[in-house]
Short mmCIF file of C-alpha atoms and ligand atoms in Angstrom, two decimals:
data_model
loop_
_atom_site.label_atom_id
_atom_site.label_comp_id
_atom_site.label_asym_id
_atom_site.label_seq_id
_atom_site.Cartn_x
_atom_site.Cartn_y
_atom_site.Cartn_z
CA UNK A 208 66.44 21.55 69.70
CA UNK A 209 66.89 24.74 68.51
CA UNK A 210 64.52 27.94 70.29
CA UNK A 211 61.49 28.90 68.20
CA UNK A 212 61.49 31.76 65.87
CA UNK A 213 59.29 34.52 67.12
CA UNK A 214 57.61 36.13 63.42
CA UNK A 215 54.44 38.69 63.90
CA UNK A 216 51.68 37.74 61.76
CA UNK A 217 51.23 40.20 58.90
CA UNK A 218 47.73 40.29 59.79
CA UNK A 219 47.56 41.15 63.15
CA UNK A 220 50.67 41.61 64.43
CA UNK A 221 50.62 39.27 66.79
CA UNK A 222 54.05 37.20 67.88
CA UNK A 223 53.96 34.09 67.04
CA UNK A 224 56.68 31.31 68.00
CA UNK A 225 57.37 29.04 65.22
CA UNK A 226 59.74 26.23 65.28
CA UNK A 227 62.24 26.44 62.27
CA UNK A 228 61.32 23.10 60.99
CA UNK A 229 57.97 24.47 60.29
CA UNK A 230 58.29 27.62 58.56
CA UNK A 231 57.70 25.72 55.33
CA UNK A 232 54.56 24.16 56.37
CA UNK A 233 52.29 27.16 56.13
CA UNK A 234 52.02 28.15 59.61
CA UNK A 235 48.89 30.49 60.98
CA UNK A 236 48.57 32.89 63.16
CA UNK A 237 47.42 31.82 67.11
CA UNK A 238 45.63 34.58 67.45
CA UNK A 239 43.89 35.60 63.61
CA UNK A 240 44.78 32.11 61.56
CA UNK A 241 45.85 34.79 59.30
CA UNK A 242 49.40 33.04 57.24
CA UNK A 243 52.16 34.69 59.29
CA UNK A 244 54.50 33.81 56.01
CA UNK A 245 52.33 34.43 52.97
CA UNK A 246 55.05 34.53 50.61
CA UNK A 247 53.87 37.89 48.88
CA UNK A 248 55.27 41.38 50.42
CA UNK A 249 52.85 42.74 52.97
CA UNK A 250 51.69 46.42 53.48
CA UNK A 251 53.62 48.36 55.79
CA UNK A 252 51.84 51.33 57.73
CA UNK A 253 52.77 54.13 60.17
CA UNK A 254 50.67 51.99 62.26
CA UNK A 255 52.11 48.45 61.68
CA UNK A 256 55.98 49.23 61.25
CA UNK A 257 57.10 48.89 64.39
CA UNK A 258 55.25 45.69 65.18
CA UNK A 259 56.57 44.04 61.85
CA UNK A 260 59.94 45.38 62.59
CA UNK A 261 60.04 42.46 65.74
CA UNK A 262 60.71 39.12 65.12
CA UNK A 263 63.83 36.55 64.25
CA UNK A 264 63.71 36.77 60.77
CA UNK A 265 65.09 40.01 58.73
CA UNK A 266 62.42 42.27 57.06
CA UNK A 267 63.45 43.80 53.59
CA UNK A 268 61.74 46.84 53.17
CA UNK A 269 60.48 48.18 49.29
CA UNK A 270 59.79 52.00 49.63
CA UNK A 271 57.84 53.09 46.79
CA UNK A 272 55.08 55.33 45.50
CA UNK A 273 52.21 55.46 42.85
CA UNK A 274 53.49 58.12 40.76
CA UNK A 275 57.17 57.02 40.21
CA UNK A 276 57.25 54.58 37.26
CA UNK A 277 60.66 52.57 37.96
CA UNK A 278 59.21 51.73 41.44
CA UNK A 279 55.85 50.07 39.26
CA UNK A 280 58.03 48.37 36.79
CA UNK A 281 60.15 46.55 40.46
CA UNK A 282 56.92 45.60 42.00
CA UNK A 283 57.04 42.04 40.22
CA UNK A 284 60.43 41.56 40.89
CA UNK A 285 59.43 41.96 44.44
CA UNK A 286 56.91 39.72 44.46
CA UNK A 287 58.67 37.11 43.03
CA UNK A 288 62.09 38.05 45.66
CA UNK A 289 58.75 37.58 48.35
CA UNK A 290 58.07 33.85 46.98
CA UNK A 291 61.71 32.79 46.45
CA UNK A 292 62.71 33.81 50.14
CA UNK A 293 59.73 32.54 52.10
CA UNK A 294 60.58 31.37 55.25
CA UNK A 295 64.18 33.35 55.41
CA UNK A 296 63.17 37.07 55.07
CA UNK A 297 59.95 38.83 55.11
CA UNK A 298 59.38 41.25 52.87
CA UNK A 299 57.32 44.57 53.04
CA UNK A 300 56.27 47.26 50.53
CA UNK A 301 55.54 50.78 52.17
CA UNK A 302 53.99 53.55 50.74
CA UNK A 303 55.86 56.69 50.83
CA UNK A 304 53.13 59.10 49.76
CA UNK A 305 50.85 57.61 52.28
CA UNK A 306 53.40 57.53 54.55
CA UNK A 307 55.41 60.27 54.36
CA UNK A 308 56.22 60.53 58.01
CA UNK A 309 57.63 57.42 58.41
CA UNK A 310 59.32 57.14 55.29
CA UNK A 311 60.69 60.43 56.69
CA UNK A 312 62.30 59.22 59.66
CA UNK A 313 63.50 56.34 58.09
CA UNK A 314 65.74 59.16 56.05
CA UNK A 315 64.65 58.09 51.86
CA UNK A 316 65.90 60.65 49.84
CA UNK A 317 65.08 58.97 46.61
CA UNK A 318 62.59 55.55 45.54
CA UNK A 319 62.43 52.93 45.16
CA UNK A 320 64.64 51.85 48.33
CA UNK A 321 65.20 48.63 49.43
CA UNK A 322 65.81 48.69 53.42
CA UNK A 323 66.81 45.39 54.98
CA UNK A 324 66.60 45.16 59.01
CA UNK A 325 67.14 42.65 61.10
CA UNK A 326 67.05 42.42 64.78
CA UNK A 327 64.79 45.96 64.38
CA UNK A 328 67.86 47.69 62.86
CA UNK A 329 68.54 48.39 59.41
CA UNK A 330 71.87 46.82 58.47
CA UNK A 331 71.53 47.45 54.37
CA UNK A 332 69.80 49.81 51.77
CA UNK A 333 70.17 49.71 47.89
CA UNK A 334 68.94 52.91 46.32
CA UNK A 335 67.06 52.00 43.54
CA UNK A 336 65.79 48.79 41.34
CA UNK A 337 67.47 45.49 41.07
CA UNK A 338 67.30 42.57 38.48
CA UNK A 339 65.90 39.68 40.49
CA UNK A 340 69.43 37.75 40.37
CA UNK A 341 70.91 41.28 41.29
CA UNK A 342 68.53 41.42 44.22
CA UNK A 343 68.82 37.85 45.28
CA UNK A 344 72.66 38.72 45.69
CA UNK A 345 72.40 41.46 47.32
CA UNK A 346 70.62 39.63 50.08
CA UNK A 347 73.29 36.89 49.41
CA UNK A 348 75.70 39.16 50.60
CA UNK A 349 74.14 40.44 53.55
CA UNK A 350 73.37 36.70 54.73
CA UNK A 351 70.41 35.54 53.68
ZN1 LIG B 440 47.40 37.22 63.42
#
């Protein structure tokens, strides 16, 4: 038997242990029901970040903004990275212009970013868009 994964839920941010034969099963939160693995990015805050930073699975990070065009035209690409990778990564969009602080401290000098952590720490970052296939080997590379 292999430990549970601990995952927050998108929703609340509650930890949730999940056993890795059920990550494909649709599994809710304990505490909100909310789906801790909705297979779509979810919204990163100031105010969520560090909660949705925990967790055994790695957290790939889109850092965007409403005014910057390329970052629009990689937002379905993201969505469909968020679908393919269920249950491997977790993926987040975050604001930058709502944001600004904490896409300050995480150092982005230019959008979109891509930011991959795991274990908390970022191990990866791709300065602007990728091609799905592009994307998907990026990832590929880094382990996932
Ligand atoms: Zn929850």
């Amino acid at each position: 038997m292999t430990e549970p994964l601990l995952i927050p839920c998108p929703h609340c941010n509650g930890l949730n242990r999940i056993p890795a034969a059920r990550l494909a099963d649709t599994p809710r939160c304990g505490r909100c029901k909310a789906e801790v693995l909705p297979g779509q990015p979810i919204e990163l805050t100031q105010a969520n970040f560090a909660s949705q930073l925990k967790g055994d699975l790695p957290l790939l990070v889109d850092v965007w903004a409403d005014w910057c065009g390329p970052c629009k035209a990689f937002a379905p690409t993201f969505h469909q990275a968020a679908g393919q990778l269920q249950g491997r990564c977790r993926l987040g969009k975050l604001d930058s212009e709502a944001h600004r602080q904490l896409a300050g401290q995480l150092g982005i000098r230019s959008i979109p970013s891509l930011l991959l952590f795991k274990g908390g720490r970022e191990v990866a970052r791709q300065s602007g868009a990728l091609p799905l296939p592009q994307l998907l080997a990026w990832l590929a590379g880094q382990g996932l």
